PDB file of C-alpha atoms and ligand atoms in Angstrom:
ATOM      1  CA  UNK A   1       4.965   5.691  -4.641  1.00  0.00           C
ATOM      2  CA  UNK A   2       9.073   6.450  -5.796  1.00  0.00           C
ATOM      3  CA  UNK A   3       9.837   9.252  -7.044  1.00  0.00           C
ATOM      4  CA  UNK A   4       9.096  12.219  -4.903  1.00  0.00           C
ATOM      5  CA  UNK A   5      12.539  13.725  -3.916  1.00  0.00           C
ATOM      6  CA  UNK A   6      13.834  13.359  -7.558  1.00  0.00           C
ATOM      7  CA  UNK A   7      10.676  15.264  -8.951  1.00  0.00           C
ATOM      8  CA  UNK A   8      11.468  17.706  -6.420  1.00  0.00           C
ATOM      9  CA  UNK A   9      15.116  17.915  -6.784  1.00  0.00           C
ATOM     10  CA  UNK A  10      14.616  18.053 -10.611  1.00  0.00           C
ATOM     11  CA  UNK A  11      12.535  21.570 -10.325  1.00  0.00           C
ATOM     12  CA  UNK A  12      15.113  22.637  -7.734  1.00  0.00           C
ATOM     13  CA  UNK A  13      12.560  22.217  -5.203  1.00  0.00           C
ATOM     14  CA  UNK A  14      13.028  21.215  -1.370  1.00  0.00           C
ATOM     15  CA  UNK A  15      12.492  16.979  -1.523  1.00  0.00           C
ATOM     16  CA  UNK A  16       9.348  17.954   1.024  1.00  0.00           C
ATOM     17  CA  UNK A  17       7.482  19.740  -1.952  1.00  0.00           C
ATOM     18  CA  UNK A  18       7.651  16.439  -3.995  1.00  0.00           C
ATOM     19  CA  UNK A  19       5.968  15.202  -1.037  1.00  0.00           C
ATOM     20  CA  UNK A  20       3.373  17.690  -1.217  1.00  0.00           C
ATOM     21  CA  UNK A  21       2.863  16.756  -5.072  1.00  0.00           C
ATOM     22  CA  UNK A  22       2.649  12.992  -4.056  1.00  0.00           C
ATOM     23  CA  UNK A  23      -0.178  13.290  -2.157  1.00  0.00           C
ATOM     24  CA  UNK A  24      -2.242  15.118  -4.909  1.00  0.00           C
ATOM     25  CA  UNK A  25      -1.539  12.320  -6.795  1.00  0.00           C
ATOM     26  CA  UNK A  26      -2.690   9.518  -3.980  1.00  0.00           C
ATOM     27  CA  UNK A  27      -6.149  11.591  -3.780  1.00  0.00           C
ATOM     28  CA  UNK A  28      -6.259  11.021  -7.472  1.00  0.00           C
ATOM     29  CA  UNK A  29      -5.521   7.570  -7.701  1.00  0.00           C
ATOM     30  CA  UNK A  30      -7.867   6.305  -4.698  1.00  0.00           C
ATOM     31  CA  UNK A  31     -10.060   8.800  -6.508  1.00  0.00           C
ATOM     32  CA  UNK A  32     -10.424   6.729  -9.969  1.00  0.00           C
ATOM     33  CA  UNK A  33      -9.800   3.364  -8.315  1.00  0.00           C
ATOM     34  CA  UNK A  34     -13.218   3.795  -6.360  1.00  0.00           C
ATOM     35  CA  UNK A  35     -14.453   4.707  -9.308  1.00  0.00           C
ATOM     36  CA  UNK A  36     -13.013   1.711 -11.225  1.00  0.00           C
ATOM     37  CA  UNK A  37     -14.707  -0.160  -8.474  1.00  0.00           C
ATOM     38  CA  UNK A  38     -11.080  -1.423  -7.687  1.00  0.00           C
ATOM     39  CA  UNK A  39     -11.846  -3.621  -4.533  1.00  0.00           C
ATOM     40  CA  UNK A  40      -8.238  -3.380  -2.672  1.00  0.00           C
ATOM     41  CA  UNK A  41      -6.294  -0.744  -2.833  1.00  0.00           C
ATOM     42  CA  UNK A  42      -2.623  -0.508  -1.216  1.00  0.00           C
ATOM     43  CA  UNK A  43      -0.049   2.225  -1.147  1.00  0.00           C
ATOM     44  CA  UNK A  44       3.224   2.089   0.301  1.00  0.00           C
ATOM     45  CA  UNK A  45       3.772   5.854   1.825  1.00  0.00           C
ATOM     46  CA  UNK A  46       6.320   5.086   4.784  1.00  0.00           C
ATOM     47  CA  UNK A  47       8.283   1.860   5.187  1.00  0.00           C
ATOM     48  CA  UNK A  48      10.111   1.032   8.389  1.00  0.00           C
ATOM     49  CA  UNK A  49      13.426   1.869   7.017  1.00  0.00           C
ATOM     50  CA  UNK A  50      11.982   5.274   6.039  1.00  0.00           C
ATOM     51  CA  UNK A  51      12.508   6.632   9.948  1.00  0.00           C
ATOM     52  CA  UNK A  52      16.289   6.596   9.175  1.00  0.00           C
ATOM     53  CA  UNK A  53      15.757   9.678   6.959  1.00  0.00           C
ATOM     54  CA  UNK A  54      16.662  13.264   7.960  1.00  0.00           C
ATOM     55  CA  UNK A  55      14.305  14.423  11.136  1.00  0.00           C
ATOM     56  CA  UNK A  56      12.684  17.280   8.905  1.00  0.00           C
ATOM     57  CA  UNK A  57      11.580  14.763   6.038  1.00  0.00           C
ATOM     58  CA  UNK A  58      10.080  12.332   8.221  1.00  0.00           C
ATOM     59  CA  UNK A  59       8.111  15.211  10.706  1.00  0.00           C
ATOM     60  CA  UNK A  60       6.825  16.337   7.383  1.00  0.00           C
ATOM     61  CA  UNK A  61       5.426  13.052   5.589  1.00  0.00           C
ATOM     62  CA  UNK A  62       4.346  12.241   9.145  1.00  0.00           C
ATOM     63  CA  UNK A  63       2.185  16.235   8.684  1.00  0.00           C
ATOM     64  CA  UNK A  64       1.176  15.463   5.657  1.00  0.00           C
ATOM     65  CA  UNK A  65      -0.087  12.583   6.788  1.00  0.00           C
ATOM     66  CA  UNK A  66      -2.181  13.812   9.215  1.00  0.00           C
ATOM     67  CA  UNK A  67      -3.118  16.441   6.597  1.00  0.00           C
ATOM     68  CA  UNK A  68      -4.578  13.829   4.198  1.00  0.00           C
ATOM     69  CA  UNK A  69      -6.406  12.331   6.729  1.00  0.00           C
ATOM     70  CA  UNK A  70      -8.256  15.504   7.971  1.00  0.00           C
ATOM     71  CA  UNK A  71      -8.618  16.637   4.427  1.00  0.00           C
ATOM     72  CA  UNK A  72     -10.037  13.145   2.722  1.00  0.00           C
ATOM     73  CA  UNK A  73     -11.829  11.787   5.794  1.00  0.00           C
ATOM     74  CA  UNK A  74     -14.929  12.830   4.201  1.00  0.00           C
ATOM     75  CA  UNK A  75     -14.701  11.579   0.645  1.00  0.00           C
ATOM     76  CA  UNK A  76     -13.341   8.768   1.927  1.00  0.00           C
ATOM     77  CA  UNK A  77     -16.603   7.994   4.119  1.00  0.00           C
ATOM     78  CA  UNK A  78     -18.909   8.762   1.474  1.00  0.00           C
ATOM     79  CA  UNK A  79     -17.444   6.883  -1.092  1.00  0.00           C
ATOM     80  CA  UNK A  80     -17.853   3.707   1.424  1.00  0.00           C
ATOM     81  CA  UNK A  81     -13.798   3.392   1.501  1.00  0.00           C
ATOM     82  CA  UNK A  82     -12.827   1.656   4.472  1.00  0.00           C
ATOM     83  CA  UNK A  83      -9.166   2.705   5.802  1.00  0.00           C
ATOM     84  CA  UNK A  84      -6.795   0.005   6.645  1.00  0.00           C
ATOM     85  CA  UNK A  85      -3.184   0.909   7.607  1.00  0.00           C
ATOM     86  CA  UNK A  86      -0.849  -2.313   7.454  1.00  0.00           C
ATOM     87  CA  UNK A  87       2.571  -2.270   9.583  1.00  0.00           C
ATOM     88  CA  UNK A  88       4.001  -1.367  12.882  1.00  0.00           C
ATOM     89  CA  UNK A  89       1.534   1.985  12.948  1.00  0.00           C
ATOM     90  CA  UNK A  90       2.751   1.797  17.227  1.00  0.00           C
ATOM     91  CA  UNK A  91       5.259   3.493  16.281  1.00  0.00           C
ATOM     92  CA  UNK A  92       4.099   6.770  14.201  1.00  0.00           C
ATOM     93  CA  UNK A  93       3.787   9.922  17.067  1.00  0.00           C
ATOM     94  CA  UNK A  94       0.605   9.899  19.289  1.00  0.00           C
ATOM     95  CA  UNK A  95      -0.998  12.608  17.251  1.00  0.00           C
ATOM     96  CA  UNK A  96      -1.118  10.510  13.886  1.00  0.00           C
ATOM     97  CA  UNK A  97      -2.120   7.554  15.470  1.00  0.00           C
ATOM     98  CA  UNK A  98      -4.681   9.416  17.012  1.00  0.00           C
ATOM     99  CA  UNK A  99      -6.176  10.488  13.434  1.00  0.00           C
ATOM    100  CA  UNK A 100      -5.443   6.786  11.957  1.00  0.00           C
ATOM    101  CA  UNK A 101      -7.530   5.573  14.496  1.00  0.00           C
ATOM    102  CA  UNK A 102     -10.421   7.962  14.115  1.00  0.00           C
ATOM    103  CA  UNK A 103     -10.607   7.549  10.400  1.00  0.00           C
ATOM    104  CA  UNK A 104     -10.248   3.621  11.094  1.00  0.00           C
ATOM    105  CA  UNK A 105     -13.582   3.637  13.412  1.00  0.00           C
ATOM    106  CA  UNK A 106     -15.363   5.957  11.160  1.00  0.00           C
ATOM    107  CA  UNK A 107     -15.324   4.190   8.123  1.00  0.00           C
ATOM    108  CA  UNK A 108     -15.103   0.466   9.872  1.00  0.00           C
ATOM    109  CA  UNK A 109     -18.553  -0.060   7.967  1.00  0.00           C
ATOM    110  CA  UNK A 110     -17.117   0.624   4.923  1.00  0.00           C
ATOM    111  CA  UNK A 111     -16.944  -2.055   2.421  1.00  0.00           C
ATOM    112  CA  UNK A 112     -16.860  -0.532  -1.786  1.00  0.00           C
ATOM    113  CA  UNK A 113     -13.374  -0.402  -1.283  1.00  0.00           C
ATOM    114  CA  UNK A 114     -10.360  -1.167   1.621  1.00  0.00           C
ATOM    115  CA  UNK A 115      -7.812   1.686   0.997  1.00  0.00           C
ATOM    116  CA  UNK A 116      -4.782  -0.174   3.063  1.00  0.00           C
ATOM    117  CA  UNK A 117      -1.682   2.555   3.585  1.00  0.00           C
ATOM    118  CA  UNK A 118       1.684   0.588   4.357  1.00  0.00           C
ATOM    119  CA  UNK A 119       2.960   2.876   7.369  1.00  0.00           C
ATOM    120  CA  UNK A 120       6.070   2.116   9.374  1.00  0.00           C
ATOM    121  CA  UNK A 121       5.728  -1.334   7.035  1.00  0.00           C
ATOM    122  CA  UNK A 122       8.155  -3.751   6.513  1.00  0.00           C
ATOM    123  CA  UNK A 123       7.042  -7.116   4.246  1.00  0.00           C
ATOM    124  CA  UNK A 124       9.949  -9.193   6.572  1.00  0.00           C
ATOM    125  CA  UNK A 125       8.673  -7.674   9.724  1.00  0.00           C
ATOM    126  CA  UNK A 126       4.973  -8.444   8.948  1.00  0.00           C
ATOM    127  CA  UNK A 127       5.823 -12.321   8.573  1.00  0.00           C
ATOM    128  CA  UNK A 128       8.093 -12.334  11.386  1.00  0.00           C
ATOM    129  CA  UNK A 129       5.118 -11.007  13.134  1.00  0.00           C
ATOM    130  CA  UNK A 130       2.600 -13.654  11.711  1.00  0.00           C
ATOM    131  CA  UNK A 131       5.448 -16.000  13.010  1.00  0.00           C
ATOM    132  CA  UNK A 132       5.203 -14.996  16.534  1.00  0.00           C
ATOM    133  CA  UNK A 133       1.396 -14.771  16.491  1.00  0.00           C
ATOM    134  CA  UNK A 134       1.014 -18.564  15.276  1.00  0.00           C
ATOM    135  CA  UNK A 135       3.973 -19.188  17.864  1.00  0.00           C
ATOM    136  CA  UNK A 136       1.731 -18.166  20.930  1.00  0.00           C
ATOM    137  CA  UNK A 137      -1.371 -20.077  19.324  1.00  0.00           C
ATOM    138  CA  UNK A 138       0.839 -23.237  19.014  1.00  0.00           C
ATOM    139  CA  UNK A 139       1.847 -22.504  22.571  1.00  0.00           C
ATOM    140  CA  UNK A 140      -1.748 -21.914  24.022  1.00  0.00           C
ATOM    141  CA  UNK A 141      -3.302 -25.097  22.612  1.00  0.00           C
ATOM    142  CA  UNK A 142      -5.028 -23.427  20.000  1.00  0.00           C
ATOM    143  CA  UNK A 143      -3.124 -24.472  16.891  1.00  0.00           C
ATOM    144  CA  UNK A 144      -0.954 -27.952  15.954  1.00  0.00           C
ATOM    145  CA  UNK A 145       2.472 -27.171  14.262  1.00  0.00           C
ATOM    146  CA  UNK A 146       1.310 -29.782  11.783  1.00  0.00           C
ATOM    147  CA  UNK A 147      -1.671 -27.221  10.752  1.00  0.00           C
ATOM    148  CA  UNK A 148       0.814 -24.369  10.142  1.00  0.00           C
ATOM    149  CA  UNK A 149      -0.069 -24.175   6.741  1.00  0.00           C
ATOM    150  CA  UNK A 150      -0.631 -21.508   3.855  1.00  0.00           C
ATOM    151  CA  UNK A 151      -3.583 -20.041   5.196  1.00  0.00           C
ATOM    152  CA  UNK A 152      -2.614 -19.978   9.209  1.00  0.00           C
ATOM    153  CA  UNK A 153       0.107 -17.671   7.462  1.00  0.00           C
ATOM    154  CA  UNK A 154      -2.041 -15.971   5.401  1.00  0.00           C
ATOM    155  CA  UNK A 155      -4.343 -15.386   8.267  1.00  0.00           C
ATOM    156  CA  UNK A 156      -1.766 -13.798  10.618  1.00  0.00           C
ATOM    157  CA  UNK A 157      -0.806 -10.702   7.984  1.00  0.00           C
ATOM    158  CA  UNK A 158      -2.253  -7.118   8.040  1.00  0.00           C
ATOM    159  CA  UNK A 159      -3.980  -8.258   5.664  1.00  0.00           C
ATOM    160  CA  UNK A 160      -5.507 -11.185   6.539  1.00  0.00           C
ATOM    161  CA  UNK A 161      -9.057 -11.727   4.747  1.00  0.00           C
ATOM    162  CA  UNK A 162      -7.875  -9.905   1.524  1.00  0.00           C
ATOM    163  CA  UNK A 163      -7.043 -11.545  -1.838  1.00  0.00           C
ATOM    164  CA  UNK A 164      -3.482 -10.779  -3.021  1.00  0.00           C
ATOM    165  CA  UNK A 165      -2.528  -7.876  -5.128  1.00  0.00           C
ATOM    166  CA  UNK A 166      -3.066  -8.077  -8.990  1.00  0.00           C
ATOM    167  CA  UNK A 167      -1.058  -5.727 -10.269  1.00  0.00           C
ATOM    168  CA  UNK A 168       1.647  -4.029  -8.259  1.00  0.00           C
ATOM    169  CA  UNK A 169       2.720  -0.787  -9.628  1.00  0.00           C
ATOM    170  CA  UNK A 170       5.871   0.857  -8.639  1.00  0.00           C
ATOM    171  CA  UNK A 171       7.201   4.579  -9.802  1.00  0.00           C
ATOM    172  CA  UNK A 172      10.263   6.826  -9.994  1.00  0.00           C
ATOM    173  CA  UNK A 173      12.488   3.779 -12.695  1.00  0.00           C
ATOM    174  CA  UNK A 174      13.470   0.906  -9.634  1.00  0.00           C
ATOM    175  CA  UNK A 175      12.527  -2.615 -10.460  1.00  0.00           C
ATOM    176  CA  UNK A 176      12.695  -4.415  -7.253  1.00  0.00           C
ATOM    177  CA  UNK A 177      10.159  -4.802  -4.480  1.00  0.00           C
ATOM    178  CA  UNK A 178      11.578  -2.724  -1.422  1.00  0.00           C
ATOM    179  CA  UNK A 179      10.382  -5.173   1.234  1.00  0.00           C
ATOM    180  CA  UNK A 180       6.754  -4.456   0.205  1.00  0.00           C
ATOM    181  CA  UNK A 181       4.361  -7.494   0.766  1.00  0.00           C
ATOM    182  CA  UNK A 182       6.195 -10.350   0.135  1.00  0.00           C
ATOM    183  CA  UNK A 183       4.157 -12.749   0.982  1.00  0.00           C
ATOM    184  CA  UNK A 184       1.436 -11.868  -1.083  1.00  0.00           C
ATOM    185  CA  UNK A 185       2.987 -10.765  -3.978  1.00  0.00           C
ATOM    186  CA  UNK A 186       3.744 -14.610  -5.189  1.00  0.00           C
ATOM    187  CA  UNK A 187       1.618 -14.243  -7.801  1.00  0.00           C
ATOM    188  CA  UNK A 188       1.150 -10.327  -8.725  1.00  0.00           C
ATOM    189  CA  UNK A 189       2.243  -9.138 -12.069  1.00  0.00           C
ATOM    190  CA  UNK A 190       4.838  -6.144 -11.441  1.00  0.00           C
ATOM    191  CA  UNK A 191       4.562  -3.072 -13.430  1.00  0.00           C
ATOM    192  CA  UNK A 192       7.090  -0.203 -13.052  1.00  0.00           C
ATOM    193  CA  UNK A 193       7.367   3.057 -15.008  1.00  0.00           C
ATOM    194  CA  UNK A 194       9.917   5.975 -14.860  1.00  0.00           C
ATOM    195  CA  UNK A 195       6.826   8.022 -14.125  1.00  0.00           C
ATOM    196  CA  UNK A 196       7.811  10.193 -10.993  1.00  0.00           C
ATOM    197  CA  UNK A 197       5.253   9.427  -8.546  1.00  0.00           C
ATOM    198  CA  UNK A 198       3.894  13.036  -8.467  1.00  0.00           C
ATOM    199  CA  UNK A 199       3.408  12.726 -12.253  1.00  0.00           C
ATOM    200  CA  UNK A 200       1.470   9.478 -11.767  1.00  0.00           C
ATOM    201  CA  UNK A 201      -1.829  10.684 -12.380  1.00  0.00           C
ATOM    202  CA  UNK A 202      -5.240   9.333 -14.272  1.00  0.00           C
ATOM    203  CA  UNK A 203      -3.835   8.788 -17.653  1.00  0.00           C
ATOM    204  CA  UNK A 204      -0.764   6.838 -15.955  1.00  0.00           C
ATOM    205  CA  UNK A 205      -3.058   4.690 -13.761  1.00  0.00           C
ATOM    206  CA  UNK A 206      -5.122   3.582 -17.177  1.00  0.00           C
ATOM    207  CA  UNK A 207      -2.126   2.747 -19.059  1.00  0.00           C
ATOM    208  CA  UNK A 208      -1.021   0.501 -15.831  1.00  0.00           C
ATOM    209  CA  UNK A 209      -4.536  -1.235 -16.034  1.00  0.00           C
ATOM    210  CA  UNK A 210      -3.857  -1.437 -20.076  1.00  0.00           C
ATOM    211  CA  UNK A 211      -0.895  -3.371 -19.549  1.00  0.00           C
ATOM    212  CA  UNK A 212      -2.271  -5.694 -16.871  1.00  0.00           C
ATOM    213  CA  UNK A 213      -5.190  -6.375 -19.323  1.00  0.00           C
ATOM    214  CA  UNK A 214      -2.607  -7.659 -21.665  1.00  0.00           C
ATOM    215  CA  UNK A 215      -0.600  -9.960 -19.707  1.00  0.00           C
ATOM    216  CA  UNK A 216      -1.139 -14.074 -19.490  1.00  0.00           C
ATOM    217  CA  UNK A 217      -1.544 -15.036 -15.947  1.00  0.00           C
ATOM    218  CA  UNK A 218      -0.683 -19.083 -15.729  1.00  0.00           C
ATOM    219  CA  UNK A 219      -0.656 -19.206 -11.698  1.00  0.00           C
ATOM    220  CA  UNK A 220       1.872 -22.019 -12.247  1.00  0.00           C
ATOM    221  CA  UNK A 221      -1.005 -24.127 -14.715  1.00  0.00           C
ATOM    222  CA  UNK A 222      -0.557 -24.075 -18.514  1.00  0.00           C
ATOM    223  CA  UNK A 223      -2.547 -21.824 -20.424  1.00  0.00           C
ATOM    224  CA  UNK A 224      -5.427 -23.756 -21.463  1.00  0.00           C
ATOM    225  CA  UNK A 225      -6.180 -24.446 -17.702  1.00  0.00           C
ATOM    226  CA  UNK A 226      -6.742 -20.964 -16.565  1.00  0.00           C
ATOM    227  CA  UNK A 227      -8.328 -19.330 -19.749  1.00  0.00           C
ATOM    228  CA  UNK A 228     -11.980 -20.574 -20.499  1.00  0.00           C
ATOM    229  CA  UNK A 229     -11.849 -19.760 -24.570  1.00  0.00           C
TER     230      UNK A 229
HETATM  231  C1  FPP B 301       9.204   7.631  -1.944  1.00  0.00           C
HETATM  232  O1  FPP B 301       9.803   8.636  -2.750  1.00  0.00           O
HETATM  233  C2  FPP B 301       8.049   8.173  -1.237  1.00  0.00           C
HETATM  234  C3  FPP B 301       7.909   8.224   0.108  1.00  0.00           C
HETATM  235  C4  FPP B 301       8.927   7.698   1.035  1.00  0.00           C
HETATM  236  C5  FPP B 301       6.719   8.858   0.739  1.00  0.00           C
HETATM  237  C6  FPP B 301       5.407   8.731   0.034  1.00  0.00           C
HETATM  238  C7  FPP B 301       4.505   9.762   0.572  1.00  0.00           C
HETATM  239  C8  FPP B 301       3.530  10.425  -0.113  1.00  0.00           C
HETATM  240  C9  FPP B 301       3.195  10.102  -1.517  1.00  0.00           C
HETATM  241  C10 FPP B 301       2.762  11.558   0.492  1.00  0.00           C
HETATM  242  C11 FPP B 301       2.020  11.306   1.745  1.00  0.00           C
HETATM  243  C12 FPP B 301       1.244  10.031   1.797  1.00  0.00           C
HETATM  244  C13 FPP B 301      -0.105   9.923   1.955  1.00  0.00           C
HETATM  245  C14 FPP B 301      -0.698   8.572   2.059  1.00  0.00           C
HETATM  246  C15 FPP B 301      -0.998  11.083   1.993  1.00  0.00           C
HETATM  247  P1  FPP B 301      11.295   9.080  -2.439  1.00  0.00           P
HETATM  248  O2  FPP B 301      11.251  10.157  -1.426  1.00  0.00           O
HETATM  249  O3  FPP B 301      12.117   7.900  -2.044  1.00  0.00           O
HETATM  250  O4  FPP B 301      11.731   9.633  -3.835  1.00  0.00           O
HETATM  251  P2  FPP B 301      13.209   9.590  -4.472  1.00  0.00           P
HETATM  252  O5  FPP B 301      13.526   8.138  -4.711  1.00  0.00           O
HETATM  253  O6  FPP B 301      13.037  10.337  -5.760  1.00  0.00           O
HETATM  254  O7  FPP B 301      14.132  10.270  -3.510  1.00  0.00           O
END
């Protein structure tokens, strides 16, 4: 979700306001991918290298935050959208966690759609992390180093269980991957658009989704293997 301090900075704005904008604009998308019936959902609204921004920026994603989450809580329980934050979430002040975790119980039934938010994230982090947590298997007798395969990796992410991403989809002009699941991207078709992210609304989202449609996914076969006409 790129893009937020230049939109800001462009209308002379402080880079907070962009912010502000930005989280319009993730109501709307989780909005019209529930109604897309898009299964997973991920967005990537604080990485770990985010907490070396200026104080005032990070205290106010961490409030708006905590605003979304009081604000959507509802529609995100009745639309059967199950929250799942992915990274090092220990780490985000008492008072957010405190929210995360109520919204997390609350819609822990939920299963239409899993809305995962990357907070505190950091792709490298989360497989140095699956590392250590097949480490102490090996060590407790619970796993062979010879079964260390794919899936003991795949099952040791925060987001073990899912399938990987599609389509990734990232705003504000960059074309690179900012540490964002690296694992499971392998096989994800990138998009990226100049689009600020709080421009990225409905119409954006379906040209995304266009473009996706359009593209020949091979998964390493050759193209008669994986299409079926
Ligand atoms: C990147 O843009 C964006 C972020 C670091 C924060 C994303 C946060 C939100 C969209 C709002 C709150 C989130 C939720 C889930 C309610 P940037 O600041 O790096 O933009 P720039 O590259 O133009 O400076």
């Amino acid at each position: 979700m790129d893009g937020n301090g230049r939109w800001a900075e462009r209308k002379g704005l402080p880079r907070l306001e962009g912010h502000r904008r930005g989280a319009r604009s993730v109501d709307v998308v989780v909005t019209a991918c529930r109604e897309l019936n898009i299964p997973h959902l991920t967005l990537y609204a604080f990485s770990s290298e985010n907490w070396g921004r200026p104080k005032d920026e990070v205290d106010g994603l961490m409030e708006l935050l905590s605003i979304y989450l009081r604000k959507e809580k509802k529609k995100l329980l009745d639309n059967g959208i199950r929250l799942n934050p992915i990274g090092e979430i220990e780490r985000l002040p008492d008072w957010v966690n405190g929210l995360l975790e109520e919204v997390i119980e609350d819609s822990a039934h939920n299963n239409d759609m899993v809305l995962n938010i990357a907070l505190s994230y950091s792709g490298r982090e989360e497989l140095a992390r699956a590392a250590r947590l097949i480490c102490r298997a090996v060590s407790r007798g619970d796993l062979e180093p010879e079964e260390i395969d794919f899936n003991a990796l795949n099952d040791n992410l925060y987001t073990s269980g899912q399938p990987d991403p599609d389509l990734l989809i990232r705003t504000g002009g960059e074309q690179r991957v900012s540490n964002f699941l690296l694992w499971q991207l392998a096989y994800t078709e990138l998009y990226f658009t100049k689009t600020l992210w709080p421009d990225f609304r409905k119409k954006e989202l379906f040209r995304a989704l266009d473009v996706f449609e359009s593209r020949d996914r091979r998964f390493g076969l050759v193209g008669t293997q994986v299409r079926n006409d």
